Amino acid sequence: MPAVQETVDRVRQIDVDQYRYGFETDIESDKAPKGLSEDTVRFISAKKNEPAWMLEWRLEAYRRWLTMREPEWARVHYPKIDYQDYYYYSAPKRKELASLDEVDPEILKTYEKLGIPLREQEMLAGVVRPEGERRIAVDAVFDSVSVATTFQKELKQAGVIFMPISEAIREHPDLVKKYLGTVVPTSDNYFATLNSAVFSDGSFVYVPPGVRCPMELSTYFRINERNTGQFERTLIIADKGAYVSYLEGCTAPQRDENQLHAAVVELVTHDDAEIKYSTVQNWYPGNSEGKGGIYNFVTKRGDCRGHNSKISWTQVETGSAITWKYPSCILRGDNSRGEFYSIAISNGYQQVDSGTKMIHLGKNTTSRIISKGIAAGVSQNTYRGLVTAHRKATNARNFTACDSLLIGDKCGAHTVPYIEAKNSSALFEHEATTSKISEDMLFYCVQRGLSPEEAVALVVNGFVKDVLQQLPMEFAVEAQKLISISLEGSVG
Amino acid sequence: MTALLEVKNLQVRVEEREILHGLTLTVNPGEVHAIMGPNGSGKSTLSHVIAGKAGYEVTGGEVLYKGEDLLEMAPNERAAKGVFLAFQYPVEIPGVATMNFLHTALNAQRKARGEKEILTPDFLKKVREVAKSLNIPQDMLKRGVNVGFSGGEKKRNEILQMALFEPALCILDEMDSGLDIDALRVAADGVNALRSKDRAMVVITHYQRLLNYIVPDVVHVMSKGRVVKSGGKELALELEKSGYAQFDDAA
Ligand SMILES: Nc1ncnc2c1ncn2[C@@H]1O[C@H](COP(=O)(O)OP(=O)(O)OP(=O)(O)O)[C@@H](O)[C@H]1O
Ligand SMILES: [Mg+2]
């Protein structure tokens, strides 16, 4: 049909080279020798001045990793990764920093270019801010180290600990020891085990009982160095009755070779506590021929350990050459609740295999999954989900809705839901739709004056609205822009 | 005086099949033209080609808008220059609030014309006024574009946009279908309020009744892809009595 042919032609002209964050920061760095060995692990641990128990933990993970095999079940294809060809540690050359003023100006400029305010005073003095607007504390991770964490004092007053995990290991070893690896064990999976051995930095958050964190917390991850893997580790604990909302953003320079990002995120909520975790993932997706881009192999899991606790994941995934990621919830406490809201966009040659696991263990546990996949170009977009109810999980409830939107006819959307109820009182609902972006819809918009790009962005933003609404305001606006940018070139 | 719209001997194919076989039509500023004709005679096809919908192959003839070659322009460019089509079947756009859609579209048009964006308070004021005159409740504007709108509400939403964008050429494709008597009167009043000496309208309809409310200057009868007869408003009455059969030979 001619009308469809036009879309196909438009899609052919796809150009994902429009990545706006692809610049490189010229800065001297301090690297571990290339490759991976026990020495590398020791090097990293020494760099971080870690206590002996931490080094032992890492080495154990490393030895286990050597016995494991890379998973192959995901619907993604890539050449074999040579793990000896990466640097596992890279830090901007600078001594320990006493304050933000000592951060290398080049790095500050990088974050500025990315639109991330690191300087508290600037943030506060910033353009006229509406009354009551939430402020955001930022932890900025540049390659393997955290370079700046803002609002530390104010958070401390509230009793909230928000610091690079490398610091937390030294300053709050008991807390770290108590929780690290208890949600994602070192033996969990190939990439998580690798991360356990070589993780370099990431954020640590502890919100004490009864405290509602006074501001949004956020971490911006930036991979800068060539041939470097980024292995961050994040651990967030909301103690009884606590609440925290945490945001995470990621970008990387444009490079021809693929770079590995294998993070682990662990969340723990105790009785009546809640963690809201939002991600806007915009790693470099590779160029229009599918060259380069980040391999995003990430393990994220939350443990609703206490009664009435809640963990909510919201993700906007627009970047990476390959995304392999299943933020999950273990609903252990009775009446606990897990949520997963996802927008996954793939364009060009991107491959996304993402979804969630909701493991219902406690009584009256509920979960909700809303997934919106958008595929354009020659990309492949898979939703993979698992919902299980164990014998004791009486009255477990799940609602899942997976909608896929196709732009053009060279891309694919796949839905792979697994459902397992070992309990007859469990009630699981699943809805799935796949639709093509309709020519009539686009024509309606252009007849009203929108350009074809604006029309696609508008229709797609409408499609993902349910999920966008879950994001904190500041991120929702950013995500909306990002969606438009990542779909640029998907129409003429 | 240059005509606002000049369609000359237009031939159009859809999927290898010719639908318009040399259609000619001239519309001057200030005029209201009605096009009547049996199902499948090509009325919507004509409106789509004028608005620039993909999938139609123009194999002959030309379409001039204010003397310029309309077929050379991108559809959104046509919109910005004042070509408006009220659709026979307006589509639903889930998740996009009507208000937001109107605002985005209006600003896109203004930007294309090199005008400044409309300020939000001015925009809201304008929308409220127009919506009120068309009996469109405010909460309808908060809903997704046409999502869950009744047939009549969809049509009123088209007229609302027409009033908001102030186009020079309005093509109304069966705006009366699905409207009850009261809604028809309100919508027609909305259209009449927009009649002006610089603006022209092409009203496509099957029913003479609409033309009691929107009184045309010229009535065309279309059959099998051509205009087979043109006349004054009496022609509509005549058609009502005798039907289209008489034109079958002419076509
Ligand atoms: N996309 C298409 N593919 C195939 N045929 C088409 C297409 N669009 C229109 N046609 C055909 O062109 C002819 C004219 O259709 P059109 O919709 O223009 O008629 P109309 O006069 O508007 O009819 P109605 O009064 O029912 O609205 C019909 O025979 C229709 O089947
Ligand atoms: Mg029609």
PDB file of C-alpha atoms in Angstrom, chain A residues 29-37 39-41 43-44 81-91 142-145 194 197-201 223-232 255 257-262:
ATOM      1  CA  SER A  29      42.744   9.391  34.151  1.00  0.00           C
ATOM      2  CA  ASP A  30      44.164   6.853  36.443  1.00  0.00           C
ATOM      3  CA  LYS A  31      43.506   3.349  35.159  1.00  0.00           C
ATOM      4  CA  ALA A  32      43.934  -0.194  36.267  1.00  0.00           C
ATOM      5  CA  PRO A  33      46.047  -2.299  33.907  1.00  0.00           C
ATOM      6  CA  LYS A  34      43.898  -3.643  31.089  1.00  0.00           C
ATOM      7  CA  GLY A  35      42.176  -6.951  31.593  1.00  0.00           C
ATOM      8  CA  LEU A  36      40.705  -8.916  34.420  1.00  0.00           C
ATOM      9  CA  SER A  37      42.513 -11.014  37.022  1.00  0.00           C
ATOM     10  CA  ASP A  39      45.259  -8.531  40.602  1.00  0.00           C
ATOM     11  CA  THR A  40      42.707  -6.266  38.971  1.00  0.00           C
ATOM     12  CA  VAL A  41      40.303  -6.983  41.793  1.00  0.00           C
ATOM     13  CA  PHE A  43      43.952  -3.089  42.517  1.00  0.00           C
ATOM     14  CA  ILE A  44      40.399  -1.757  42.638  1.00  0.00           C
ATOM     15  CA  ILE A  81      32.838 -10.091  24.542  1.00  0.00           C
ATOM     16  CA  ASP A  82      36.545 -10.207  25.245  1.00  0.00           C
ATOM     17  CA  TYR A  83      36.664  -9.507  28.949  1.00  0.00           C
ATOM     18  CA  GLN A  84      40.423  -9.069  28.848  1.00  0.00           C
ATOM     19  CA  ASP A  85      40.077  -6.161  26.469  1.00  0.00           C
ATOM     20  CA  TYR A  86      38.509  -3.800  28.991  1.00  0.00           C
ATOM     21  CA  TYR A  87      39.797  -1.527  31.673  1.00  0.00           C
ATOM     22  CA  TYR A  88      37.998  -2.261  34.895  1.00  0.00           C
ATOM     23  CA  TYR A  89      38.911   0.880  36.679  1.00  0.00           C
ATOM     24  CA  SER A  90      39.315   4.422  35.472  1.00  0.00           C
ATOM     25  CA  ALA A  91      39.241   7.514  37.623  1.00  0.00           C
ATOM     26  CA  PHE A 142      32.314   9.660  36.241  1.00  0.00           C
ATOM     27  CA  ASP A 143      33.671   6.380  34.887  1.00  0.00           C
ATOM     28  CA  SER A 144      34.591   4.403  38.000  1.00  0.00           C
ATOM     29  CA  VAL A 145      34.309   7.038  40.705  1.00  0.00           C
ATOM     30  CA  LEU A 194      31.262  -9.896  37.527  1.00  0.00           C
ATOM     31  CA  ALA A 197      34.120  -8.653  41.771  1.00  0.00           C
ATOM     32  CA  VAL A 198      34.981  -5.371  40.103  1.00  0.00           C
ATOM     33  CA  PHE A 199      32.346  -2.772  41.004  1.00  0.00           C
ATOM     34  CA  SER A 200      33.976   0.568  41.470  1.00  0.00           C
ATOM     35  CA  ASP A 201      31.363   3.038  42.591  1.00  0.00           C
ATOM     36  CA  ILE A 223      31.132   6.642  30.982  1.00  0.00           C
ATOM     37  CA  ASN A 224      33.919   8.706  29.484  1.00  0.00           C
ATOM     38  CA  GLU A 225      37.075   6.636  29.157  1.00  0.00           C
ATOM     39  CA  ARG A 226      37.622   4.467  26.087  1.00  0.00           C
ATOM     40  CA  ASN A 227      37.521   0.662  26.466  1.00  0.00           C
ATOM     41  CA  THR A 228      36.301   0.989  29.973  1.00  0.00           C
ATOM     42  CA  GLY A 229      33.556  -0.992  31.527  1.00  0.00           C
ATOM     43  CA  GLN A 230      31.371   0.659  34.068  1.00  0.00           C
ATOM     44  CA  PHE A 231      30.330  -1.504  36.963  1.00  0.00           C
ATOM     45  CA  GLU A 232      28.398   0.515  39.412  1.00  0.00           C
ATOM     46  CA  ARG A 255      32.501   5.488  20.227  1.00  0.00           C
ATOM     47  CA  GLU A 257      33.669   0.017  19.910  1.00  0.00           C
ATOM     48  CA  ASN A 258      31.076  -1.413  22.239  1.00  0.00           C
ATOM     49  CA  GLN A 259      31.385  -0.681  25.906  1.00  0.00           C
ATOM     50  CA  LEU A 260      30.166  -2.793  28.745  1.00  0.00           C
ATOM     51  CA  HIS A 261      27.981  -1.529  31.533  1.00  0.00           C
ATOM     52  CA  ALA A 262      27.089  -4.157  34.095  1.00  0.00           C
TER      53      ALA A 262
END
